[in-house]
mmCIF file of C-alpha atoms and ligand atoms in Angstrom:
data_model
loop_
_atom_site.group_PDB
_atom_site.id
_atom_site.type_symbol
_atom_site.label_atom_id
_atom_site.label_comp_id
_atom_site.label_asym_id
_atom_site.label_seq_id
_atom_site.Cartn_x
_atom_site.Cartn_y
_atom_site.Cartn_z
ATOM 1 C CA UNK A 1 21.722 4.910 -60.147
ATOM 2 C CA UNK A 2 18.740 6.535 -59.325
ATOM 3 C CA UNK A 3 17.744 7.040 -56.078
ATOM 4 C CA UNK A 4 14.412 4.951 -54.932
ATOM 5 C CA UNK A 5 12.205 8.373 -54.761
ATOM 6 C CA UNK A 6 12.763 9.203 -58.122
ATOM 7 C CA UNK A 7 12.236 5.585 -59.061
ATOM 8 C CA UNK A 8 8.376 5.784 -57.046
ATOM 9 C CA UNK A 9 7.945 9.153 -59.344
ATOM 10 C CA UNK A 10 8.984 8.132 -63.007
ATOM 11 C CA UNK A 11 7.184 4.842 -62.279
ATOM 12 C CA UNK A 12 4.011 7.288 -61.158
ATOM 13 C CA UNK A 13 4.054 9.277 -64.123
ATOM 14 C CA UNK A 14 4.678 6.083 -66.766
ATOM 15 C CA UNK A 15 4.026 6.386 -70.037
ATOM 16 C CA UNK A 16 5.870 3.154 -71.892
ATOM 17 C CA UNK A 17 3.112 1.276 -72.452
ATOM 18 C CA UNK A 18 -0.866 1.408 -73.593
ATOM 19 C CA UNK A 19 -1.784 0.259 -69.882
ATOM 20 C CA UNK A 20 -0.874 3.949 -68.558
ATOM 21 C CA UNK A 21 -4.696 4.734 -70.515
ATOM 22 C CA UNK A 22 -6.271 2.217 -68.631
ATOM 23 C CA UNK A 23 -5.153 2.138 -65.246
ATOM 24 C CA UNK A 24 -5.986 4.886 -62.386
ATOM 25 C CA UNK A 25 -2.503 4.869 -60.955
ATOM 26 C CA UNK A 26 0.730 3.233 -61.206
ATOM 27 C CA UNK A 27 1.722 1.005 -57.671
ATOM 28 C CA UNK A 28 5.361 0.993 -57.363
ATOM 29 C CA UNK A 29 7.062 -1.235 -54.428
ATOM 30 C CA UNK A 30 7.902 -0.681 -50.820
ATOM 31 C CA UNK A 31 8.640 -1.650 -47.948
ATOM 32 C CA UNK A 32 12.402 -2.255 -46.248
ATOM 33 C CA UNK A 33 14.841 -0.898 -48.851
ATOM 34 C CA UNK A 34 17.989 -3.346 -46.834
ATOM 35 C CA UNK A 35 15.566 -6.376 -47.119
ATOM 36 C CA UNK A 36 16.803 -9.573 -47.131
ATOM 37 C CA UNK A 37 13.894 -10.794 -48.915
ATOM 38 C CA UNK A 38 12.586 -8.959 -51.963
ATOM 39 C CA UNK A 39 8.638 -10.050 -53.294
ATOM 40 C CA UNK A 40 7.599 -9.970 -56.426
ATOM 41 C CA UNK A 41 4.344 -10.146 -57.421
ATOM 42 C CA UNK A 42 2.247 -9.681 -61.123
ATOM 43 C CA UNK A 43 0.197 -6.457 -61.263
ATOM 44 C CA UNK A 44 -1.583 -4.970 -58.951
ATOM 45 C CA UNK A 45 -5.448 -5.158 -58.304
ATOM 46 C CA UNK A 46 -8.697 -3.257 -58.579
ATOM 47 C CA UNK A 47 -7.963 -2.224 -54.652
ATOM 48 C CA UNK A 48 -4.164 -0.969 -55.578
ATOM 49 C CA UNK A 49 -4.674 0.564 -58.512
ATOM 50 C CA UNK A 50 -6.502 2.861 -56.533
ATOM 51 C CA UNK A 51 -5.125 3.296 -53.964
ATOM 52 C CA UNK A 52 -1.325 2.896 -55.563
ATOM 53 C CA UNK A 53 -0.384 1.265 -53.190
ATOM 54 C CA UNK A 54 1.050 -3.070 -53.432
ATOM 55 C CA UNK A 55 -0.958 -6.275 -52.313
ATOM 56 C CA UNK A 56 -3.707 -3.729 -50.221
ATOM 57 C CA UNK A 57 -6.404 -5.530 -51.518
ATOM 58 C CA UNK A 58 -7.618 -9.575 -51.631
ATOM 59 C CA UNK A 59 -4.393 -11.053 -52.137
ATOM 60 C CA UNK A 60 -2.347 -8.374 -49.693
ATOM 61 C CA UNK A 61 -4.945 -9.673 -46.828
ATOM 62 C CA UNK A 62 -4.093 -13.170 -48.105
ATOM 63 C CA UNK A 63 -0.407 -12.522 -48.145
ATOM 64 C CA UNK A 64 -0.319 -11.164 -44.222
ATOM 65 C CA UNK A 65 -2.113 -13.990 -43.250
ATOM 66 C CA UNK A 66 1.052 -15.925 -45.154
ATOM 67 C CA UNK A 67 3.547 -14.371 -44.066
ATOM 68 C CA UNK A 68 2.384 -14.672 -40.092
ATOM 69 C CA UNK A 69 3.018 -18.284 -40.850
ATOM 70 C CA UNK A 70 7.250 -17.519 -40.859
ATOM 71 C CA UNK A 71 6.762 -14.701 -38.213
ATOM 72 C CA UNK A 72 7.144 -12.028 -41.090
ATOM 73 C CA UNK A 73 5.970 -8.359 -41.577
ATOM 74 C CA UNK A 74 5.099 -6.343 -44.709
ATOM 75 C CA UNK A 75 7.927 -3.708 -42.482
ATOM 76 C CA UNK A 76 10.528 -5.918 -42.980
ATOM 77 C CA UNK A 77 10.510 -6.933 -46.473
ATOM 78 C CA UNK A 78 10.634 -5.940 -50.556
ATOM 79 C CA UNK A 79 6.785 -5.734 -52.009
ATOM 80 C CA UNK A 80 6.205 -5.053 -55.762
ATOM 81 C CA UNK A 81 5.455 -6.221 -59.383
ATOM 82 C CA UNK A 82 6.739 -7.263 -62.339
ATOM 83 C CA UNK A 83 4.351 -4.966 -64.186
ATOM 84 C CA UNK A 84 2.902 -1.608 -62.167
ATOM 85 C CA UNK A 85 -0.376 -0.702 -63.653
ATOM 86 C CA UNK A 86 -3.390 -2.954 -63.768
ATOM 87 C CA UNK A 87 -4.047 -5.300 -65.955
ATOM 88 C CA UNK A 88 -7.441 -5.155 -67.333
ATOM 89 C CA UNK A 89 -9.350 -8.246 -66.643
ATOM 90 C CA UNK A 90 -6.798 -9.928 -64.725
ATOM 91 C CA UNK A 91 -5.486 -10.825 -67.822
ATOM 92 C CA UNK A 92 -2.243 -12.323 -68.766
ATOM 93 C CA UNK A 93 0.806 -9.759 -68.942
ATOM 94 C CA UNK A 94 1.933 -9.721 -72.867
ATOM 95 C CA UNK A 95 5.520 -9.425 -73.641
ATOM 96 C CA UNK A 96 5.365 -5.943 -74.446
ATOM 97 C CA UNK A 97 3.923 -5.312 -71.462
ATOM 98 C CA UNK A 98 6.600 -6.978 -69.481
ATOM 99 C CA UNK A 99 9.583 -5.438 -71.979
ATOM 100 C CA UNK A 100 8.626 -2.284 -71.358
ATOM 101 C CA UNK A 101 7.764 -2.514 -66.892
ATOM 102 C CA UNK A 102 10.198 -4.665 -66.108
ATOM 103 C CA UNK A 103 12.835 -1.638 -66.335
ATOM 104 C CA UNK A 104 11.365 -0.507 -63.036
ATOM 105 C CA UNK A 105 11.869 -3.883 -61.265
ATOM 106 C CA UNK A 106 15.824 -4.140 -62.346
ATOM 107 C CA UNK A 107 15.767 -1.011 -61.004
ATOM 108 C CA UNK A 108 14.266 -1.975 -57.548
ATOM 109 C CA UNK A 109 16.179 -5.741 -57.232
ATOM 110 C CA UNK A 110 19.368 -3.149 -58.401
ATOM 111 C CA UNK A 111 18.824 -0.419 -55.357
ATOM 112 C CA UNK A 112 17.834 -2.968 -53.016
ATOM 113 C CA UNK A 113 19.740 -5.551 -53.630
ATOM 114 C CA UNK A 114 18.128 -8.359 -51.953
ATOM 115 C CA UNK A 115 20.289 -11.676 -50.815
ATOM 116 C CA UNK A 116 16.600 -13.335 -52.125
ATOM 117 C CA UNK A 117 14.657 -12.769 -54.369
ATOM 118 C CA UNK A 118 10.759 -14.095 -54.176
ATOM 119 C CA UNK A 119 8.804 -14.313 -57.544
ATOM 120 C CA UNK A 120 4.844 -14.999 -56.637
ATOM 121 C CA UNK A 121 3.398 -16.977 -59.559
ATOM 122 C CA UNK A 122 4.418 -17.686 -63.013
ATOM 123 C CA UNK A 123 5.239 -14.696 -64.883
ATOM 124 C CA UNK A 124 7.731 -12.752 -62.359
ATOM 125 C CA UNK A 125 9.258 -16.374 -61.675
ATOM 126 C CA UNK A 126 9.986 -16.815 -65.466
ATOM 127 C CA UNK A 127 11.220 -13.586 -65.729
ATOM 128 C CA UNK A 128 13.781 -13.904 -62.627
ATOM 129 C CA UNK A 129 14.662 -16.879 -63.803
ATOM 130 C CA UNK A 130 15.328 -15.521 -67.487
ATOM 131 C CA UNK A 131 17.176 -12.593 -65.816
ATOM 132 C CA UNK A 132 19.621 -14.464 -64.254
ATOM 133 C CA UNK A 133 20.365 -16.949 -67.476
ATOM 134 C CA UNK A 134 18.330 -20.296 -65.656
ATOM 135 C CA UNK A 135 16.453 -22.235 -68.133
ATOM 136 C CA UNK A 136 13.024 -22.159 -67.459
ATOM 137 C CA UNK A 137 11.391 -25.432 -66.888
ATOM 138 C CA UNK A 138 8.701 -26.622 -69.106
ATOM 139 C CA UNK A 139 7.031 -28.419 -66.348
ATOM 140 C CA UNK A 140 5.702 -25.117 -64.456
ATOM 141 C CA UNK A 141 5.450 -27.728 -61.382
ATOM 142 C CA UNK A 142 8.967 -27.517 -61.197
ATOM 143 C CA UNK A 143 9.474 -23.574 -60.828
ATOM 144 C CA UNK A 144 8.659 -23.620 -56.725
ATOM 145 C CA UNK A 145 8.797 -24.049 -53.783
ATOM 146 C CA UNK A 146 12.957 -24.649 -54.468
ATOM 147 C CA UNK A 147 15.591 -22.723 -54.063
ATOM 148 C CA UNK A 148 17.477 -21.571 -57.555
ATOM 149 C CA UNK A 149 21.383 -20.020 -57.353
ATOM 150 C CA UNK A 150 22.772 -18.093 -60.210
ATOM 151 C CA UNK A 151 25.214 -15.094 -60.978
ATOM 152 C CA UNK A 152 25.574 -14.809 -57.060
ATOM 153 C CA UNK A 153 21.814 -14.158 -56.639
ATOM 154 C CA UNK A 154 19.508 -16.352 -54.282
ATOM 155 C CA UNK A 155 15.816 -17.178 -56.361
ATOM 156 C CA UNK A 156 12.618 -19.087 -54.099
ATOM 157 C CA UNK A 157 9.254 -18.714 -56.505
ATOM 158 C CA UNK A 158 6.366 -19.014 -53.962
ATOM 159 C CA UNK A 159 2.845 -19.190 -55.720
ATOM 160 C CA UNK A 160 0.892 -16.208 -56.327
ATOM 161 C CA UNK A 161 -1.816 -15.343 -52.867
ATOM 162 C CA UNK A 162 -4.100 -14.706 -55.254
ATOM 163 C CA UNK A 163 -4.955 -18.774 -55.723
ATOM 164 C CA UNK A 164 -6.312 -18.472 -52.147
ATOM 165 C CA UNK A 165 -8.839 -16.608 -53.691
ATOM 166 C CA UNK A 166 -10.329 -19.000 -56.016
ATOM 167 C CA UNK A 167 -8.769 -22.473 -54.638
ATOM 168 C CA UNK A 168 -9.065 -22.410 -50.740
ATOM 169 C CA UNK A 169 -8.519 -25.999 -51.114
ATOM 170 C CA UNK A 170 -4.603 -25.107 -51.422
ATOM 171 C CA UNK A 171 -4.570 -23.415 -48.205
ATOM 172 C CA UNK A 172 -2.808 -25.827 -46.124
ATOM 173 C CA UNK A 173 0.031 -26.569 -48.718
ATOM 174 C CA UNK A 174 0.367 -23.130 -49.118
ATOM 175 C CA UNK A 175 1.020 -21.878 -45.607
ATOM 176 C CA UNK A 176 3.895 -24.674 -45.303
ATOM 177 C CA UNK A 177 5.454 -23.807 -48.517
ATOM 178 C CA UNK A 178 5.672 -20.012 -47.378
ATOM 179 C CA UNK A 179 6.845 -21.431 -44.016
ATOM 180 C CA UNK A 180 10.293 -21.572 -46.031
ATOM 181 C CA UNK A 181 10.867 -17.983 -46.032
ATOM 182 C CA UNK A 182 10.901 -18.525 -42.053
ATOM 183 C CA UNK A 183 14.223 -20.402 -42.822
ATOM 184 C CA UNK A 184 15.168 -17.886 -45.656
ATOM 185 C CA UNK A 185 14.676 -14.967 -43.618
ATOM 186 C CA UNK A 186 17.970 -15.548 -41.214
ATOM 187 C CA UNK A 187 21.520 -17.313 -42.030
ATOM 188 C CA UNK A 188 21.925 -21.350 -40.277
ATOM 189 C CA UNK A 189 21.984 -20.716 -36.926
ATOM 190 C CA UNK A 190 26.105 -23.099 -36.636
ATOM 191 C CA UNK A 191 27.263 -20.851 -39.423
ATOM 192 C CA UNK A 192 29.673 -18.745 -36.746
ATOM 193 C CA UNK A 193 31.344 -22.078 -35.683
ATOM 194 C CA UNK A 194 30.787 -24.785 -38.885
ATOM 195 C CA UNK A 195 34.258 -26.310 -40.559
ATOM 196 C CA UNK A 196 31.960 -25.593 -43.795
ATOM 197 C CA UNK A 197 32.828 -21.807 -42.785
ATOM 198 C CA UNK A 198 36.034 -22.131 -42.640
ATOM 199 C CA UNK A 199 36.764 -24.254 -45.654
ATOM 200 C CA UNK A 200 35.081 -21.534 -47.621
ATOM 201 C CA UNK A 201 37.175 -19.091 -46.088
ATOM 202 C CA UNK A 202 40.411 -21.354 -46.957
ATOM 203 C CA UNK A 203 39.000 -21.672 -50.511
ATOM 204 C CA UNK A 204 38.778 -25.268 -50.867
ATOM 205 C CA UNK A 205 34.289 -24.821 -50.575
ATOM 206 C CA UNK A 206 32.633 -23.024 -53.264
ATOM 207 C CA UNK A 207 30.870 -20.184 -52.411
ATOM 208 C CA UNK A 208 27.856 -22.100 -53.296
ATOM 209 C CA UNK A 209 28.102 -24.750 -50.380
ATOM 210 C CA UNK A 210 27.305 -21.239 -48.296
ATOM 211 C CA UNK A 211 25.058 -19.621 -50.007
ATOM 212 C CA UNK A 212 22.340 -22.600 -50.889
ATOM 213 C CA UNK A 213 22.753 -23.825 -47.518
ATOM 214 C CA UNK A 214 24.627 -21.830 -44.735
ATOM 215 C CA UNK A 215 22.250 -18.664 -46.147
ATOM 216 C CA UNK A 216 19.990 -20.216 -47.642
ATOM 217 C CA UNK A 217 18.093 -23.385 -47.048
ATOM 218 C CA UNK A 218 20.061 -24.375 -43.566
ATOM 219 C CA UNK A 219 17.195 -26.469 -42.420
ATOM 220 C CA UNK A 220 17.770 -29.075 -44.863
ATOM 221 C CA UNK A 221 21.527 -29.328 -44.554
ATOM 222 C CA UNK A 222 22.271 -32.572 -43.275
ATOM 223 C CA UNK A 223 25.482 -30.945 -41.206
ATOM 224 C CA UNK A 224 22.653 -29.012 -39.543
ATOM 225 C CA UNK A 225 19.984 -32.210 -38.794
ATOM 226 C CA UNK A 226 23.332 -34.380 -37.115
ATOM 227 C CA UNK A 227 23.964 -31.245 -35.363
ATOM 228 C CA UNK A 228 20.080 -30.620 -33.998
ATOM 229 C CA UNK A 229 19.966 -34.447 -33.456
ATOM 230 C CA UNK A 230 23.336 -34.864 -32.052
ATOM 231 C CA UNK A 231 24.755 -37.279 -34.075
ATOM 232 C CA UNK A 232 28.318 -37.341 -34.113
ATOM 233 C CA UNK A 233 29.744 -36.231 -37.841
ATOM 234 C CA UNK A 234 33.088 -35.457 -39.269
ATOM 235 C CA UNK A 235 34.011 -32.282 -40.729
ATOM 236 C CA UNK A 236 34.175 -33.136 -44.046
ATOM 237 C CA UNK A 237 30.869 -34.098 -44.433
ATOM 238 C CA UNK A 238 29.233 -31.805 -46.937
ATOM 239 C CA UNK A 239 25.688 -30.058 -46.292
ATOM 240 C CA UNK A 240 24.003 -32.718 -48.852
ATOM 241 C CA UNK A 241 25.590 -35.673 -46.867
ATOM 242 C CA UNK A 242 28.197 -36.903 -49.389
ATOM 243 C CA UNK A 243 31.882 -37.157 -47.931
ATOM 244 C CA UNK A 244 34.350 -35.292 -49.849
ATOM 245 C CA UNK A 245 37.750 -36.114 -49.900
ATOM 246 C CA UNK A 246 38.785 -33.099 -50.679
ATOM 247 C CA UNK A 247 37.990 -31.839 -47.802
ATOM 248 C CA UNK A 248 39.044 -34.762 -45.623
ATOM 249 C CA UNK A 249 42.752 -33.855 -47.231
ATOM 250 C CA UNK A 250 42.780 -29.978 -45.389
ATOM 251 C CA UNK A 251 40.625 -31.468 -42.224
HETATM 252 S S1 SF4 B 301 27.166 -26.277 -43.666
HETATM 253 FE FE1 SF4 B 301 24.874 -27.055 -42.702
HETATM 254 S S2 SF4 B 301 25.094 -27.042 -40.048
HETATM 255 FE FE2 SF4 B 301 27.156 -25.992 -41.305
HETATM 256 S S3 SF4 B 301 26.451 -23.587 -41.231
HETATM 257 FE FE3 SF4 B 301 25.868 -24.833 -43.197
HETATM 258 S S4 SF4 B 301 23.948 -25.304 -43.532
HETATM 259 FE FE4 SF4 B 301 24.358 -24.686 -40.958
#
C-alpha cells in the first residue's frame, strides 16, 4: 500500500487524462488520516485550482459553516474530491475522467479506512454507492440523507455545499441534513451497556444492526429514544422497534 505522501505526489504530477492540460494544480485530499468521517466532493473549483488545496474557495467557506452545526472542524475529518483537477466551466465529469481519476480516491479510502464515506453531490454519491455494489436509485432524491451499508462500509450521501452558492433558500434544509454528521461522529452513548451489544458478541444478532444503529444513526434507534424518555422496554426489542422472538429466546 502506498503512503499518503507518495499518493499526493503522484496526484500532483498526474497526466492520466486531458484535464492535466487545462488545470493549474491537481488537488489531493487532506485532513486526519485516521478520520471517522471521509467527505468526497466532485472536483476542485477555481480557487482550489489556484492554491492546490481542497475546499478553500466559496464552497469551502460554505462547507465550513455547515460543519459548524455538528461542531466539526476540517482537522478532524478527511476531505477530498472524486476528480482531482478543475473541470473547465464547472462542467460535469466525463466517464473517462471518472475512470482515470477514481483510482486515487480508491487509494485514499484504503489508506484512511474511515467509518463513514460522505459523498457530497450526485457524481461522488453515484461512484461510491456503485463501488460498494449498491444499485443507484434513478430518483436522485432517494440517494441522499440516508445511511447505506454494504460490504462492511457505511455511506451517508449529502448535498454538495455549492448548491447554496446558487440556491440560498436551500440553506435551512441543508443545515438540518448536515447536522446528522453530529450523530455519525460518535457511537451511541448506550452502546457499552446495551443488550444489542451483548447479543451481537454472542453471535445471535447480525452486525448490520450494530453498524447502522449503535455505530451509525443511533439517534433514530427506538431503543435509544426509549432510554432517553425513560420508557421501560424489553431486551429483545430491536433498534427499529420490532420485537425479536429469536432474541427473546436468548434473553
Ligand atoms: S441498540 Fe440503540 S440504544 Fe442500544 S446501543 Fe444501539 S443505538 Fe444505542
